[in-house]
Tab-separated table of C-alpha atoms (C1' of nucleotides) in Angstrom:
chain	number	residue	atom	x	y	z
Q	231	UNK	CA	-35.595	63.582	43.265
Q	232	UNK	CA	-38.105	66.391	42.988
Q	233	UNK	CA	-36.597	69.831	43.464
Q	234	UNK	CA	-39.432	71.282	45.482
Q	235	UNK	CA	-40.364	69.219	48.490
Q	236	UNK	CA	-43.998	70.303	48.440
Q	237	UNK	CA	-45.224	70.482	52.017
Q	238	UNK	CA	-48.589	71.740	50.790
Q	239	UNK	CA	-50.081	74.943	52.096
Q	240	UNK	CA	-51.004	75.820	55.691
Q	241	UNK	CA	-54.430	74.329	56.402
Q	242	UNK	CA	-55.571	77.405	58.381
Q	243	UNK	CA	-54.902	79.579	55.334
Q	244	UNK	CA	-56.763	77.242	52.986
Q	245	UNK	CA	-59.685	77.175	55.405
Q	246	UNK	CA	-59.931	80.959	55.303
Q	247	UNK	CA	-59.984	81.207	51.512
Q	248	UNK	CA	-63.740	80.523	51.139
Q	249	UNK	CA	-64.405	83.398	53.548
Q	250	UNK	CA	-62.408	85.769	51.359
Q	251	UNK	CA	-64.108	84.410	48.259
Q	252	UNK	CA	-67.580	84.946	49.716
Q	253	UNK	CA	-66.671	88.488	50.698
Q	254	UNK	CA	-65.077	89.348	47.346
Q	255	UNK	CA	-68.011	88.009	45.359
Q	256	UNK	CA	-70.349	90.271	47.310
Q	257	UNK	CA	-67.998	93.156	46.679
Q	258	UNK	CA	-68.156	92.515	42.930
Q	259	UNK	CA	-71.717	93.831	42.885
Q	260	UNK	CA	-70.592	97.226	44.161
Q	261	UNK	CA	-68.550	97.836	40.998
Q	262	UNK	CA	-65.277	98.136	42.887
Q	263	UNK	CA	-62.274	97.311	40.695
Q	264	UNK	CA	-59.524	96.966	43.295
Q	265	UNK	CA	-59.296	95.843	46.894
Q	266	UNK	CA	-56.507	96.026	49.466
Q	267	UNK	CA	-55.665	93.685	52.315
Q	268	UNK	CA	-56.289	96.516	54.750
Q	269	UNK	CA	-59.922	96.750	53.666
Q	270	UNK	CA	-60.476	93.012	53.568
Q	271	UNK	CA	-58.945	92.653	57.020
Q	272	UNK	CA	-61.059	95.471	58.446
Q	273	UNK	CA	-64.284	94.034	57.101
Q	274	UNK	CA	-63.537	90.487	58.197
Q	275	UNK	CA	-61.970	91.266	61.574
Q	276	UNK	CA	-58.477	90.059	60.673
Q	277	UNK	CA	-55.065	91.714	60.424
Q	278	UNK	CA	-53.829	92.838	56.971
Q	279	UNK	CA	-50.629	90.826	57.008
Q	280	UNK	CA	-52.524	87.605	57.587
Q	281	UNK	CA	-54.803	88.331	54.642
Q	282	UNK	CA	-51.730	89.021	52.510
Q	283	UNK	CA	-50.076	85.754	53.534
Q	284	UNK	CA	-53.275	83.799	52.948
Q	285	UNK	CA	-53.878	85.266	49.496
Q	286	UNK	CA	-50.247	84.731	48.544
Q	287	UNK	CA	-50.749	80.954	48.424
Q	288	UNK	CA	-52.982	81.472	45.357
Q	289	UNK	CA	-50.023	83.113	43.550
Q	290	UNK	CA	-51.973	86.365	43.129
Q	291	UNK	CA	-49.782	89.458	42.712
Q	292	UNK	CA	-50.978	92.832	43.955
Q	293	UNK	CA	-49.798	96.370	43.325
Q	294	UNK	CA	-48.527	98.628	46.098
Q	295	UNK	CA	-50.941	101.448	46.873
Q	296	UNK	CA	-53.873	99.977	44.877
Q	297	UNK	CA	-54.070	96.425	46.173
Q	298	UNK	CA	-55.386	93.512	44.123
Q	299	UNK	CA	-57.547	93.573	41.037
Q	300	UNK	CA	-60.863	92.236	42.324
Q	301	UNK	CA	-61.777	89.917	39.471
Q	302	UNK	CA	-58.256	88.547	39.181
Q	303	UNK	CA	-58.247	87.807	42.909
Q	304	UNK	CA	-61.572	85.990	42.759
Q	305	UNK	CA	-60.235	83.948	39.849
Q	306	UNK	CA	-57.022	83.141	41.675
Q	307	UNK	CA	-58.847	81.817	44.734
Q	308	UNK	CA	-61.317	79.787	42.657
Q	309	UNK	CA	-58.405	78.418	40.688
Q	310	UNK	CA	-56.456	77.447	43.765
Q	311	UNK	CA	-59.430	75.654	45.285
Q	312	UNK	CA	-60.484	74.094	41.998
Q	313	UNK	CA	-63.896	75.708	42.346
Q	314	UNK	CA	-64.129	77.143	38.821
Q	315	UNK	CA	-64.350	73.755	37.123
Q	316	UNK	CA	-67.290	71.857	38.632
Q	317	UNK	CA	-66.474	68.751	40.648
Q	318	UNK	CA	-68.973	65.953	40.336
Q	319	UNK	CA	-69.799	64.050	43.500
Q	320	UNK	CA	-71.764	61.045	44.705
Q	321	UNK	CA	-73.695	61.143	47.943
Q	322	UNK	CA	-74.156	58.059	50.107
Q	323	UNK	CA	-76.980	58.032	52.627
Q	324	UNK	CA	-80.150	60.002	51.977
Q	325	UNK	CA	-81.264	60.583	55.567
Q	326	UNK	CA	-81.843	63.948	57.196
Q	327	UNK	CA	-78.295	65.095	56.771
Q	328	UNK	CA	-77.932	63.684	53.270
Q	329	UNK	CA	-81.112	65.405	52.112
Q	330	UNK	CA	-79.887	68.695	53.526
Q	331	UNK	CA	-76.586	68.389	51.691
Q	332	UNK	CA	-78.508	67.592	48.489
Q	333	UNK	CA	-80.746	70.582	49.060
Q	334	UNK	CA	-78.086	73.095	49.982
Q	335	UNK	CA	-77.741	75.309	46.919
Q	336	UNK	CA	-74.613	77.019	48.246
Q	337	UNK	CA	-72.453	74.152	47.003
Q	338	UNK	CA	-73.053	75.237	43.412
Q	339	UNK	CA	-70.972	78.344	44.107
Q	340	UNK	CA	-68.259	76.074	45.386
Q	341	UNK	CA	-68.022	74.042	42.224
Q	342	UNK	CA	-69.677	70.979	43.705
Q	343	UNK	CA	-72.303	69.125	41.734
Q	344	UNK	CA	-73.913	66.039	43.228
Q	345	UNK	CA	-74.765	63.814	40.276
Q	346	UNK	CA	-76.256	60.819	42.059
Q	347	UNK	CA	-77.332	59.672	45.511
Q	348	UNK	CA	-77.394	56.170	46.986
Q	349	UNK	CA	-79.285	54.478	49.782
Q	350	UNK	CA	-80.164	51.009	51.018
Q	351	UNK	CA	-83.794	51.856	51.814
Q	352	UNK	CA	-85.982	50.362	49.011
Q	353	UNK	CA	-88.534	53.123	49.572
Q	354	UNK	CA	-85.999	55.784	48.617
Q	355	UNK	CA	-84.486	54.010	45.630
Q	356	UNK	CA	-85.811	55.413	42.377
Q	357	UNK	CA	-87.014	58.590	44.072
Q	358	UNK	CA	-85.718	61.991	43.049
Q	359	UNK	CA	-84.691	64.207	45.976
Q	360	UNK	CA	-83.914	67.829	45.159
Q	361	UNK	CA	-83.268	66.977	41.496
Q	362	UNK	CA	-80.992	64.096	42.364
Q	363	UNK	CA	-81.945	60.515	41.652
Q	364	UNK	CA	-81.453	57.906	44.377
Q	365	UNK	CA	-79.895	54.602	43.264
Q	366	UNK	CA	-79.238	51.220	44.823
Q	367	UNK	CA	-75.903	51.048	46.586
Q	368	UNK	CA	-74.624	48.362	44.192
Q	369	UNK	CA	-74.813	50.862	41.335
Q	370	UNK	CA	-72.017	53.014	42.786
Q	371	UNK	CA	-69.218	51.489	40.740
Q	372	UNK	CA	-71.128	51.709	37.471
Q	373	UNK	CA	-72.133	55.339	37.878
Q	374	UNK	CA	-68.826	56.492	39.332
Q	375	UNK	CA	-66.849	54.944	36.514
Q	376	UNK	CA	-69.167	56.143	33.752
Q	377	UNK	CA	-68.736	59.763	34.821
Q	378	UNK	CA	-65.323	59.335	36.469
Q	379	UNK	CA	-66.583	60.960	39.638
Q	380	UNK	CA	-63.793	61.951	42.029
Q	381	UNK	CA	-65.644	62.948	45.184
Q	382	UNK	CA	-67.825	60.923	47.523
Q	383	UNK	CA	-69.936	62.452	50.276
Q	384	UNK	CA	-70.631	60.199	53.262
Q	385	UNK	CA	-73.858	60.962	55.120
Q	386	UNK	CA	-74.606	57.404	56.183
Q	387	UNK	CA	-75.043	56.182	59.789
Q	388	UNK	CA	-71.770	55.607	61.600
Q	389	UNK	CA	-72.027	51.834	61.703
Q	390	UNK	CA	-71.912	51.510	57.905
Q	391	UNK	CA	-69.459	54.371	57.350
Q	392	UNK	CA	-66.342	52.243	56.788
Q	393	UNK	CA	-67.978	49.810	54.388
Q	394	UNK	CA	-69.527	52.714	52.468
Q	395	UNK	CA	-66.131	54.373	52.233
Q	396	UNK	CA	-64.645	51.120	50.948
Q	397	UNK	CA	-67.283	50.988	48.209
Q	398	UNK	CA	-66.411	54.541	47.183
Q	399	UNK	CA	-62.703	53.755	47.054
Q	400	UNK	CA	-63.318	50.643	44.966
Q	401	UNK	CA	-65.392	52.728	42.588
Q	402	UNK	CA	-62.359	54.936	42.002
Q	403	UNK	CA	-63.305	57.950	44.098
Q	404	UNK	CA	-60.256	60.018	45.092
Q	405	UNK	CA	-61.714	62.220	47.826
Q	406	UNK	CA	-64.173	61.566	50.647
Q	407	UNK	CA	-66.097	64.248	52.478
Q	408	UNK	CA	-66.961	62.451	55.691
Q	409	UNK	CA	-69.961	63.694	57.700
Q	410	UNK	CA	-69.943	60.638	59.995
Q	411	UNK	CA	-68.184	60.622	63.373
Q	412	UNK	CA	-66.161	57.564	62.317
Q	413	UNK	CA	-62.422	57.688	61.740
Q	414	UNK	CA	-62.062	56.053	58.333
Q	415	UNK	CA	-59.242	53.723	57.299
Q	416	UNK	CA	-58.287	54.690	53.756
Q	417	UNK	CA	-55.391	54.120	51.344
Q	418	UNK	CA	-53.218	57.211	51.114
Q	419	UNK	CA	-54.124	57.663	47.489
Q	420	UNK	CA	-57.464	58.948	48.761
Q	421	UNK	CA	-57.875	62.253	50.572
Q	422	UNK	CA	-60.450	62.569	53.327
Q	423	UNK	CA	-61.895	65.523	55.150
Q	424	UNK	CA	-63.983	65.039	58.269
Q	425	UNK	CA	-66.863	67.399	58.980
Q	426	UNK	CA	-67.042	67.273	62.711
Q	427	UNK	CA	-70.078	69.210	63.819
Q	428	UNK	CA	-69.603	67.905	67.348
Q	429	UNK	CA	-66.171	69.587	67.550
Q	430	UNK	CA	-67.801	72.872	66.771
Q	431	UNK	CA	-70.532	72.286	69.346
Q	432	UNK	CA	-67.911	71.299	71.914
Q	433	UNK	CA	-66.179	74.624	71.519
Q	434	UNK	CA	-69.484	76.473	71.799
Q	435	UNK	CA	-70.759	74.743	74.924
Q	436	UNK	CA	-67.402	74.772	76.709
Q	437	UNK	CA	-67.040	78.509	76.104
Q	438	UNK	CA	-70.634	79.062	77.181
Q	439	UNK	CA	-69.765	77.279	80.403
Q	440	UNK	CA	-66.729	79.547	80.832
Q	441	UNK	CA	-68.938	82.578	80.273
Q	442	UNK	CA	-71.362	81.562	82.996
Q	443	UNK	CA	-68.829	80.475	85.597
Q	444	UNK	CA	-66.806	83.670	85.072
Q	445	UNK	CA	-69.672	85.674	86.574
Y	246	UNK	CA	-57.354	91.092	90.582
Y	247	UNK	CA	-58.134	87.473	89.786
Y	248	UNK	CA	-55.345	85.099	90.727
Y	249	UNK	CA	-55.703	82.820	87.734
Y	250	UNK	CA	-55.627	84.652	84.455
Y	251	UNK	CA	-57.794	82.116	82.669
Y	252	UNK	CA	-56.617	81.873	79.086
Y	253	UNK	CA	-59.137	79.146	78.433
Y	254	UNK	CA	-58.121	75.800	77.014
Y	255	UNK	CA	-56.450	75.094	73.662
Y	256	UNK	CA	-59.186	75.018	71.013
Y	257	UNK	CA	-57.598	72.046	69.187
Y	258	UNK	CA	-57.799	69.993	72.385
Y	259	UNK	CA	-61.430	70.946	73.008
Y	260	UNK	CA	-62.256	70.050	69.395
Y	261	UNK	CA	-60.830	66.556	69.889
Y	262	UNK	CA	-62.801	65.806	73.055
Y	263	UNK	CA	-65.994	64.703	71.234
Y	264	UNK	CA	-63.926	62.191	69.276
Y	265	UNK	CA	-62.621	60.669	72.513
Y	266	UNK	CA	-66.107	60.710	73.988
Y	267	UNK	CA	-67.587	58.910	70.980
Y	268	UNK	CA	-64.841	56.300	71.155
Y	269	UNK	CA	-65.135	55.792	74.902
Y	270	UNK	CA	-68.899	55.406	74.787
Y	271	UNK	CA	-68.532	52.644	72.214
Y	272	UNK	CA	-65.908	51.027	74.414
Y	273	UNK	CA	-68.328	51.018	77.349
Y	274	UNK	CA	-70.347	48.270	75.648
Y	275	UNK	CA	-67.345	45.934	75.676
Y	276	UNK	CA	-67.340	45.876	79.475
Y	277	UNK	CA	-63.830	47.280	79.722
Y	278	UNK	CA	-63.194	49.022	83.052
Y	279	UNK	CA	-59.974	50.923	82.325
Y	280	UNK	CA	-58.367	52.491	79.306
Y	281	UNK	CA	-54.892	53.903	78.713
Y	282	UNK	CA	-53.782	56.748	76.469
Y	283	UNK	CA	-51.678	54.296	74.506
Y	284	UNK	CA	-54.769	52.346	73.492
Y	285	UNK	CA	-56.859	55.400	72.738
Y	286	UNK	CA	-54.068	56.863	70.633
Y	287	UNK	CA	-53.564	53.623	68.719
Y	288	UNK	CA	-57.238	53.294	67.892
Y	289	UNK	CA	-57.670	56.924	66.869
Y	290	UNK	CA	-54.388	57.382	65.025
Y	291	UNK	CA	-52.889	59.853	67.493
Y	292	UNK	CA	-49.859	59.855	69.775
Y	293	UNK	CA	-50.331	58.936	73.475
Y	294	UNK	CA	-48.908	62.140	74.884
Y	295	UNK	CA	-51.359	64.236	72.909
Y	296	UNK	CA	-54.264	62.197	74.229
Y	297	UNK	CA	-52.902	62.651	77.758
Y	298	UNK	CA	-52.603	66.421	77.345
Y	299	UNK	CA	-56.073	66.654	75.831
Y	300	UNK	CA	-57.721	64.621	78.580
Y	301	UNK	CA	-55.858	66.561	81.261
Y	302	UNK	CA	-57.954	69.664	80.550
Y	303	UNK	CA	-60.967	67.823	81.970
Y	304	UNK	CA	-59.079	67.414	85.294
Y	305	UNK	CA	-59.293	63.621	85.063
Y	306	UNK	CA	-56.593	61.798	86.991
Y	307	UNK	CA	-55.305	58.443	85.809
Y	308	UNK	CA	-53.255	55.721	87.442
Y	309	UNK	CA	-49.845	54.654	86.167
Y	310	UNK	CA	-49.926	51.197	84.629
Y	311	UNK	CA	-53.742	50.933	84.473
Y	312	UNK	CA	-54.742	54.182	82.813
Y	313	UNK	CA	-58.087	55.911	83.396
Y	314	UNK	CA	-61.269	54.485	84.791
Y	315	UNK	CA	-63.543	54.360	81.752
Y	316	UNK	CA	-66.764	55.654	83.310
Y	317	UNK	CA	-64.993	58.390	85.236
Y	318	UNK	CA	-63.298	59.536	82.063
Y	319	UNK	CA	-66.572	59.668	80.136
Y	320	UNK	CA	-68.067	61.670	82.984
Y	321	UNK	CA	-65.129	64.048	83.092
Y	322	UNK	CA	-65.370	64.838	79.387
Y	323	UNK	CA	-69.149	65.281	79.495
Y	324	UNK	CA	-68.723	67.491	82.507
Y	325	UNK	CA	-66.098	69.644	80.877
Y	326	UNK	CA	-68.203	70.123	77.753
Y	327	UNK	CA	-71.407	70.582	79.707
Y	328	UNK	CA	-72.980	67.712	77.805
Y	329	UNK	CA	-74.422	65.872	80.804
Y	330	UNK	CA	-76.949	68.564	81.641
Y	331	UNK	CA	-79.098	69.132	78.540
Y	332	UNK	CA	-78.776	72.523	76.887
Y	333	UNK	CA	-81.985	73.877	75.412
Y	334	UNK	CA	-81.700	75.629	72.081
Y	335	UNK	CA	-83.791	77.607	69.615
Y	336	UNK	CA	-83.389	77.104	65.884
Y	337	UNK	CA	-83.898	79.946	63.413
Y	338	UNK	CA	-84.590	79.083	59.795
Y	339	UNK	CA	-86.364	75.846	58.916
Y	340	UNK	CA	-84.986	75.351	55.404
Y	341	UNK	CA	-83.032	72.321	54.190
Y	342	UNK	CA	-80.223	72.803	56.618
Y	343	UNK	CA	-82.461	73.730	59.537
Y	344	UNK	CA	-84.612	70.652	59.022
Y	345	UNK	CA	-81.515	68.470	58.945
Y	346	UNK	CA	-80.287	69.924	62.213
Y	347	UNK	CA	-83.729	69.339	63.735
Y	348	UNK	CA	-83.709	65.787	62.456
Y	349	UNK	CA	-80.200	64.862	63.480
Y	350	UNK	CA	-80.625	62.641	66.505
Y	351	UNK	CA	-76.919	62.654	67.315
Y	352	UNK	CA	-77.280	65.978	69.126
Y	353	UNK	CA	-79.186	64.264	71.910
Y	354	UNK	CA	-75.947	62.505	72.865
Y	355	UNK	CA	-74.301	65.879	72.978
Y	356	UNK	CA	-76.729	67.354	75.435
Y	357	UNK	CA	-78.461	69.558	72.907
Y	358	UNK	CA	-82.236	69.783	72.890
Y	359	UNK	CA	-83.943	72.024	70.367
Y	360	UNK	CA	-87.127	73.211	72.064
Y	361	UNK	CA	-88.544	75.481	69.367
Y	362	UNK	CA	-87.968	76.494	65.752
Y	363	UNK	CA	-88.750	79.780	64.014
Y	364	UNK	CA	-89.361	80.839	60.427
Y	365	UNK	CA	-90.840	83.703	58.459
Y	366	UNK	CA	-92.643	81.472	55.971
Y	367	UNK	CA	-96.382	81.454	56.926
Y	368	UNK	CA	-96.711	77.964	55.449
Y	369	UNK	CA	-94.237	76.587	57.962
Y	370	UNK	CA	-95.522	78.400	61.041
Y	371	UNK	CA	-97.612	76.121	63.219
Y	372	UNK	CA	-96.179	72.994	61.592
Y	373	UNK	CA	-94.304	70.411	63.600
Y	374	UNK	CA	-91.025	69.294	62.029
Y	375	UNK	CA	-89.304	66.310	63.624
Y	376	UNK	CA	-91.198	66.845	66.889
Y	377	UNK	CA	-90.354	70.525	67.013
Y	378	UNK	CA	-93.001	73.184	66.586
Y	379	UNK	CA	-92.323	76.097	64.238
Y	380	UNK	CA	-93.245	79.555	65.549
Y	381	UNK	CA	-93.431	83.061	64.136
Y	382	UNK	CA	-90.153	84.938	64.450
Y	383	UNK	CA	-91.675	87.559	66.744
Y	384	UNK	CA	-92.251	84.862	69.367
Y	385	UNK	CA	-88.527	84.371	69.955
Y	386	UNK	CA	-88.274	86.662	72.970
Y	387	UNK	CA	-91.304	85.188	74.691
Y	388	UNK	CA	-90.225	81.574	74.302
Y	389	UNK	CA	-86.546	82.213	75.028
Y	390	UNK	CA	-87.313	84.054	78.232
Y	391	UNK	CA	-89.951	81.611	79.441
Y	392	UNK	CA	-87.466	78.726	79.294
Y	393	UNK	CA	-84.316	80.846	79.676
Y	394	UNK	CA	-82.806	79.275	76.611
Y	395	UNK	CA	-79.095	79.944	76.246
Y	396	UNK	CA	-78.280	78.669	72.756
Y	397	UNK	CA	-79.489	79.830	69.367
Y	398	UNK	CA	-78.851	77.916	66.141
Y	399	UNK	CA	-78.732	80.029	62.982
Y	400	UNK	CA	-79.713	78.187	59.808
Y	401	UNK	CA	-81.258	81.179	58.015
Y	402	UNK	CA	-80.175	82.552	54.615
Y	403	UNK	CA	-77.080	84.754	54.785
Y	404	UNK	CA	-78.876	88.012	54.056
Y	405	UNK	CA	-80.972	87.821	57.228
Y	406	UNK	CA	-78.251	86.282	59.402
Y	407	UNK	CA	-77.232	89.456	61.255
Y	408	UNK	CA	-80.782	90.563	62.049
Y	409	UNK	CA	-81.656	87.057	63.208
Y	410	UNK	CA	-78.603	87.026	65.449
Y	411	UNK	CA	-79.652	90.398	66.876
Y	412	UNK	CA	-83.082	88.987	67.710
Y	413	UNK	CA	-81.444	86.065	69.514
Y	414	UNK	CA	-79.197	88.386	71.516
Y	415	UNK	CA	-82.125	90.588	72.502
Y	416	UNK	CA	-83.986	87.495	73.645
Y	417	UNK	CA	-81.141	86.778	76.062
Y	418	UNK	CA	-79.384	83.973	74.234
Y	419	UNK	CA	-75.729	83.595	75.336
Y	420	UNK	CA	-74.352	81.399	72.567
Y	421	UNK	CA	-74.894	81.283	68.815
Y	422	UNK	CA	-74.118	78.311	66.605
Y	423	UNK	CA	-73.804	79.967	63.234
Y	424	UNK	CA	-74.326	77.824	60.118
Y	425	UNK	CA	-74.412	80.854	57.794
Y	426	UNK	CA	-71.331	82.111	55.930
Y	427	UNK	CA	-71.812	85.568	57.471
Y	428	UNK	CA	-69.363	87.022	59.987
Y	429	UNK	CA	-71.664	88.159	62.803
Y	430	UNK	CA	-71.208	91.333	64.856
Y	431	UNK	CA	-71.997	90.413	68.441
Y	432	UNK	CA	-71.461	91.842	71.917
Y	433	UNK	CA	-68.664	90.026	73.709
Y	434	UNK	CA	-71.080	88.728	76.306
Y	435	UNK	CA	-72.233	86.294	73.642
Y	436	UNK	CA	-70.101	83.431	72.349
Y	437	UNK	CA	-70.333	82.396	68.729
Y	438	UNK	CA	-69.102	79.387	66.833
Y	439	UNK	CA	-69.132	79.342	63.044
Y	440	UNK	CA	-69.783	76.080	61.237
Y	441	UNK	CA	-67.957	76.632	58.014
Y	442	UNK	CA	-68.679	73.715	55.741
Y	443	UNK	CA	-67.017	75.560	52.880
Y	444	UNK	CA	-63.709	75.596	54.793
Y	445	UNK	CA	-63.862	71.862	54.996
Y	446	UNK	CA	-64.700	71.537	51.303
Y	447	UNK	CA	-61.855	73.930	50.448
Y	448	UNK	CA	-59.366	71.673	52.166
Y	449	UNK	CA	-60.784	68.616	50.410
Y	450	UNK	CA	-60.774	70.039	46.875
Y	451	UNK	CA	-57.397	71.721	47.198
Y	452	UNK	CA	-55.815	68.494	48.415
Y	453	UNK	CA	-57.585	66.555	45.664
Y	454	UNK	CA	-55.993	68.969	43.194
Y	455	UNK	CA	-52.589	68.342	44.784
Y	456	UNK	CA	-53.145	64.601	44.499
Y	457	UNK	CA	-53.882	64.809	40.774
Y	458	UNK	CA	-51.132	67.253	39.821
Y	459	UNK	CA	-48.564	65.239	41.803
Y	460	UNK	CA	-48.892	62.409	39.272
Z	44	DT	C1'	-39.870	43.476	91.436
Z	45	DA	C1'	-40.096	45.065	86.465
Z	46	DG	C1'	-42.345	47.393	83.230
Z	47	DA	C1'	-46.186	50.045	81.593
Z	48	DT	C1'	-48.210	54.258	82.196
Z	49	DT	C1'	-49.072	58.867	84.140
Z	50	DG	C1'	-48.067	63.826	84.676
Z	51	DT	C1'	-44.977	67.445	83.600
Z	52	DT	C1'	-41.063	70.034	82.000
Z	53	DA	C1'	-38.218	71.062	77.948
Z	54	DA	C1'	-37.529	71.066	72.869
Z	55	DT	C1'	-39.461	71.409	68.425
Z	56	DC	C1'	-42.413	72.746	65.003
Z	57	DG	C1'	-45.584	75.636	62.587
Z	58	DA	C1'	-48.652	79.643	62.373
Z	59	DT	C1'	-49.305	84.355	63.455
Z	60	DT	C1'	-47.666	88.832	63.973
Z	61	DA	C1'	-44.140	92.533	63.706
Z	62	DA	C1'	-40.833	95.043	61.097
Z	63	DC	C1'	-39.282	97.031	56.993
Z	64	DA	C1'	-37.456	97.673	52.328
Z	65	DA	C1'	-39.444	98.047	47.669
Z	66	DT	C1'	-42.771	100.344	44.793
Z	67	DC	C1'	-46.550	102.454	42.679
U	47	DT	C1'	-43.479	113.685	45.658
U	48	DA	C1'	-45.651	111.495	49.863
U	49	DG	C1'	-47.969	107.976	51.621
U	50	DA	C1'	-50.438	103.697	51.267
U	51	DT	C1'	-49.690	99.170	50.228
U	52	DT	C1'	-47.216	94.958	48.767
U	53	DG	C1'	-44.006	91.074	49.570
U	54	DT	C1'	-40.779	89.056	52.621
U	55	DT	C1'	-37.697	88.286	56.415
U	56	DA	C1'	-37.405	88.047	61.461
U	57	DA	C1'	-39.653	87.641	66.064
U	58	DT	C1'	-43.289	85.870	68.732
U	59	DC	C1'	-46.657	82.890	70.138
U	60	DG	C1'	-48.946	78.596	70.846
U	61	DA	C1'	-49.501	73.657	69.933
U	62	DT	C1'	-47.296	69.333	69.350
U	63	DT	C1'	-43.855	66.181	70.423
U	64	DA	C1'	-39.853	64.417	73.080
U	65	DA	C1'	-37.787	63.295	77.379
U	66	DC	C1'	-38.017	61.654	81.918
U	67	DA	C1'	-38.974	61.240	86.861
U	68	DA	C1'	-42.759	59.406	89.694
U	69	DT	C1'	-45.707	55.530	90.606
U	70	DC	C1'	-48.638	51.704	90.646
DNA sequence: TAGATTGTTAATCGATTAACAATC
DNA sequence: TAGATTGTTAATCGATTAACAATC
């Protein structure tokens, strides 16, 4: 019945937005007021038309000859991504990876605020790791509901990934950022994004192999 | 002059190989001898023909009706990725993220062995973090050359990313796994793969926004 | 054998790039 | 004004999916 059959936006474009945002924020310090796609493309090693298409999904409007107003563009990207209003998140699994995610201060710039962490290890429960308190896993529901947290970050071992995801869904979480190698089964009312470090490494090592054998 | 103009393999296919490998290794424990694309696709939520195309890049040959021999398939993927012969790597920047990468034992299964870490912080130099010794940055060349290390992992802050990458290149490293948000300038004799966690988060938060506004 | 499955060619789909009118 | 730049439509490119003969 809806007039616009929203197919969403091209994932490759959305993936490039944080790169533009990072670049534009740096540029802000130089006092520049306007920026064109030509300059962005040059500095980031892309072609201008791709930058234009990517930025267009944020609904930003530029002016011929001058380009985009820098601050308006930054706002538009943040708005599109939802990074101007902080998202609260829960983190499950305070191992090496979980601690790193807790400690990574870059997420603040991306509107992500981890409000509580959870683990099964009694030694960790009650501890405070990088300003975040670690709770027992059975407290997820209580804390999630109290603050109506929408995002869950999964940094647990693979063998408990699905059950951890289930707990997050039951607690009302709407989005799961999955750092485990497990393919999660989720209701389609929940969005999930897999961080697959091994995919990235696969590309690196296979290209390294190509480099060597080409000689 | 070369007969085969090697365009490389489709990046999306290469990115999916670790997922198949993970799945197949788990399957090994069940004692199964053969596996078909239909089964793989079912279990991973893909379509059989895509699995077949993906696996074909490893040069594996299957048999109609029975599928692929499980162990041969695992071998073929490992071979293609270069994950059966361990790759030695150096890690630059022992902060939160760097420590997590050092501590992540999953990389062992992916043929990656971090043999030394480097930092500028005098307090960290000489320490051993997760079985890896931390050296002064000016030791990179010496250690890289002695072991002819081919891979460098960049987990330094963004503002020293380029100079750190330069040091790795000078030390003879052929591949850089870049965890910083910086776009690196590198000679084309060096391959580089960017781990962009923010791209992944962008997709998650923008889809979460779509989910909420759709209601 | 019959039917499941492979390997491959052709068709489709979506993203990137080219072309160009509009405009400041 | 002249020329750089935007926004958009059309062409190209590459990945995914469909179709199907070969085969075990």
